[in-house]
Amino acid sequence: MELRIPADLPYQLIYRMHRTAPFDVPARDDVEFRFVSSLPQLLPLAMPLRRVVAVSEWAKSLVRINVGGRMFYCLLRDGAILHRGWVSVSFCNHYKVGPGEVVIGPIWSAPGTRGHWLAKYSTQRAMNELIGLGRSTFYFNTSAENLACQKMIANCYF
């Protein structure tokens, strides 16, 4: 498939991976991973999520998960979100993806946790969940200026 990038696309770098084998992600007992695919699963995370996003983003999150085709994942410690991300299946606002293909992002890590490999851990756990659901093609995009995200993407073997 040819990938055409619109001139006004805010993301200059688009990464694509085909993977059918899950990542070997070591177990961690210092964080709790959650993968959410429905509104009832997201509701217990509503207050921790509200602590790290604006009210408008919080409301959009509830709508996104309820519409379908989008899933949420996060890492928690003591009820606080350390890292969060969204995945979209068969859908991207900025470029064409095929049926069943997954776009990862946006993602966010709490400032005090950056550089502790939590984004890599969480992203690989989310991809393992999606591989378990039969997904195998993944996209990740970022700006050319976001070197930290590029490093995390590379550490996830894109």
GROMACS .gro file of C-alpha atoms in nm:
model
  158
    1MET     CA    1   0.000   0.000   0.000
    2GLU     CA    2   0.134   0.343  -0.088
    3LEU     CA    3   0.142   0.587   0.198
    4ARG     CA    4   0.060   0.944   0.094
    5ILE     CA    5   0.128   1.212   0.350
    6PRO     CA    6  -0.080   1.532   0.326
    7ALA     CA    7   0.125   1.853   0.318
    8ASP     CA    8  -0.054   1.993   0.625
    9LEU     CA    9  -0.001   1.681   0.836
   10PRO     CA   10   0.129   1.781   1.179
   11TYR     CA   11   0.319   1.453   1.210
   12GLN     CA   12   0.622   1.432   0.984
   13LEU     CA   13   0.729   1.080   1.082
   14ILE     CA   14   0.505   0.778   1.039
   15TYR     CA   15   0.625   0.435   1.149
   16ARG     CA   16   0.467   0.105   1.042
   17MET     CA   17   0.523  -0.242   1.183
   18HIS     CA   18   0.382  -0.584   1.102
   19ARG     CA   19   0.407  -0.815   1.402
   20THR     CA   20   0.223  -1.134   1.490
   21ALA     CA   21   0.433  -1.252   1.785
   22PRO     CA   22   0.375  -1.084   2.120
   23PHE     CA   23   0.659  -0.892   2.282
   24ASP     CA   24   0.838  -1.060   2.570
   25VAL     CA   25   0.746  -0.802   2.833
   26PRO     CA   26   0.882  -0.877   3.180
   27ALA     CA   27   0.629  -0.867   3.461
   28ARG     CA   28   0.631  -0.560   3.684
   29ASP     CA   29   0.476  -0.545   4.027
   30ASP     CA   30   0.527  -0.169   4.074
   31VAL     CA   31   0.261  -0.066   3.820
   32GLU     CA   32  -0.082  -0.182   3.707
   33PHE     CA   33  -0.155  -0.207   3.333
   34ARG     CA   34  -0.510  -0.154   3.207
   35PHE     CA   35  -0.639  -0.207   2.853
   36VAL     CA   36  -0.988  -0.069   2.799
   37SER     CA   37  -1.219  -0.134   2.505
   38SER     CA   38  -1.559  -0.025   2.639
   39LEU     CA   39  -1.719   0.251   2.841
   40PRO     CA   40  -1.795   0.025   3.142
   41GLN     CA   41  -1.422  -0.063   3.157
   42LEU     CA   42  -1.324   0.306   3.136
   43LEU     CA   43  -1.560   0.431   3.408
   44PRO     CA   44  -1.342   0.306   3.700
   45LEU     CA   45  -1.058   0.510   3.547
   46ALA     CA   46  -1.266   0.827   3.510
   47MET     CA   47  -1.129   1.002   3.819
   48PRO     CA   48  -0.760   0.911   3.764
   49LEU     CA   49  -0.799   1.024   3.402
   50ARG     CA   50  -0.965   1.349   3.506
   51ARG     CA   51  -0.661   1.429   3.722
   52VAL     CA   52  -0.431   1.432   3.416
   53VAL     CA   53  -0.651   1.585   3.141
   54ALA     CA   54  -0.868   1.892   3.097
   55VAL     CA   55  -1.244   1.857   3.136
   56SER     CA   56  -1.297   1.879   2.757
   57GLU     CA   57  -1.043   1.599   2.692
   58TRP     CA   58  -1.200   1.389   2.968
   59ALA     CA   59  -1.545   1.424   2.809
   60LYS     CA   60  -1.401   1.341   2.463
   61SER     CA   61  -1.245   1.029   2.612
   62LEU     CA   62  -1.583   0.901   2.727
   63VAL     CA   63  -1.729   0.961   2.381
   64ARG     CA   64  -1.429   0.806   2.198
   65ILE     CA   65  -1.447   0.479   2.385
   66ASN     CA   66  -1.825   0.459   2.350
   67VAL     CA   67  -1.826   0.512   1.971
   68GLY     CA   68  -1.614   0.201   1.913
   69GLY     CA   69  -1.298   0.135   1.716
   70ARG     CA   70  -1.090   0.313   1.981
   71MET     CA   71  -0.930   0.167   2.289
   72PHE     CA   72  -0.746   0.317   2.583
   73TYR     CA   73  -0.454   0.186   2.783
   74CYS     CA   74  -0.272   0.314   3.087
   75LEU     CA   75  -0.031   0.238   3.366
   76LEU     CA   76  -0.132   0.318   3.720
   77ARG     CA   77   0.053   0.339   4.048
   78ASP     CA   78  -0.142   0.400   4.367
   79GLY     CA   79  -0.444   0.508   4.162
   80ALA     CA   80  -0.254   0.768   3.958
   81ILE     CA   81  -0.202   0.743   3.582
   82LEU     CA   82   0.169   0.738   3.495
   83HIS     CA   83   0.130   0.674   3.122
   84ARG     CA   84  -0.171   0.666   2.892
   85GLY     CA   85  -0.243   0.610   2.527
   86TRP     CA   86  -0.512   0.559   2.269
   87VAL     CA   87  -0.534   0.313   1.982
   88SER     CA   88  -0.763   0.336   1.681
   89VAL     CA   89  -0.850   0.035   1.467
   90SER     CA   90  -0.907   0.085   1.093
   91PHE     CA   91  -0.910   0.462   1.138
   92CYS     CA   92  -0.680   0.764   1.128
   93ASN     CA   93  -0.767   1.130   1.085
   94HIS     CA   94  -0.442   1.208   0.904
   95TYR     CA   95  -0.359   0.919   0.669
   96LYS     CA   96  -0.518   0.608   0.525
   97VAL     CA   97  -0.487   0.279   0.709
   98GLY     CA   98  -0.633  -0.055   0.606
   99PRO     CA   99  -0.909  -0.259   0.769
  100GLY     CA  100  -0.793  -0.397   1.102
  101GLU     CA  101  -0.476  -0.188   1.109
  102VAL     CA  102  -0.398  -0.008   1.434
  103VAL     CA  103  -0.282   0.350   1.490
  104ILE     CA  104  -0.122   0.405   1.830
  105GLY     CA  105  -0.149   0.750   1.981
  106PRO     CA  106  -0.171   0.999   2.114
  107ILE     CA  107   0.032   0.891   2.417
  108TRP     CA  108   0.140   1.079   2.729
  109SER     CA  109   0.369   1.009   3.024
  110ALA     CA  110   0.370   1.196   3.355
  111PRO     CA  111   0.675   1.426   3.364
  112GLY     CA  112   0.829   1.258   3.670
  113THR     CA  113   0.817   0.916   3.503
  114ARG     CA  114   0.974   1.000   3.169
  115GLY     CA  115   1.293   0.810   3.097
  116HIS     CA  116   1.190   0.516   3.318
  117TRP     CA  117   1.081   0.290   3.027
  118LEU     CA  118   0.714   0.304   3.125
  119ALA     CA  119   0.603   0.423   2.780
  120LYS     CA  120   0.782   0.130   2.614
  121TYR     CA  121   0.642  -0.116   2.867
  122SER     CA  122   0.289   0.016   2.832
  123THR     CA  123   0.298   0.038   2.452
  124GLN     CA  124   0.429  -0.318   2.419
  125ARG     CA  125   0.164  -0.446   2.660
  126ALA     CA  126  -0.106  -0.268   2.456
  127MET     CA  127   0.032  -0.414   2.133
  128ASN     CA  128   0.031  -0.761   2.292
  129GLU     CA  129  -0.337  -0.714   2.378
  130LEU     CA  130  -0.408  -0.615   2.018
  131ILE     CA  131  -0.206  -0.905   1.878
  132GLY     CA  132  -0.419  -1.130   2.099
  133LEU     CA  133  -0.724  -0.978   1.928
  134GLY     CA  134  -0.583  -1.070   1.586
  135ARG     CA  135  -0.427  -0.733   1.496
  136SER     CA  136  -0.085  -0.736   1.331
  137THR     CA  137  -0.020  -0.404   1.156
  138PHE     CA  138   0.063  -0.105   1.373
  139TYR     CA  139   0.129   0.262   1.299
  140PHE     CA  140   0.287   0.523   1.521
  141ASN     CA  141   0.339   0.886   1.426
  142THR     CA  142   0.522   1.177   1.580
  143SER     CA  143   0.680   1.506   1.489
  144ALA     CA  144   1.040   1.532   1.377
  145GLU     CA  145   1.107   1.744   1.687
  146ASN     CA  146   0.982   1.486   1.940
  147LEU     CA  147   1.307   1.299   1.996
  148ALA     CA  148   1.186   1.130   2.316
  149CYS     CA  149   0.890   0.974   2.133
  150GLN     CA  150   1.111   0.871   1.843
  151LYS     CA  151   1.343   0.694   2.088
  152MET     CA  152   1.049   0.514   2.251
  153ILE     CA  153   0.918   0.409   1.909
  154ALA     CA  154   1.262   0.272   1.816
  155ASN     CA  155   1.277   0.087   2.151
  156CYS     CA  156   0.950  -0.081   2.051
  157TYR     CA  157   1.127  -0.207   1.735
  158PHE     CA  158   0.945   0.004   1.479
   0.00000   0.00000   0.00000
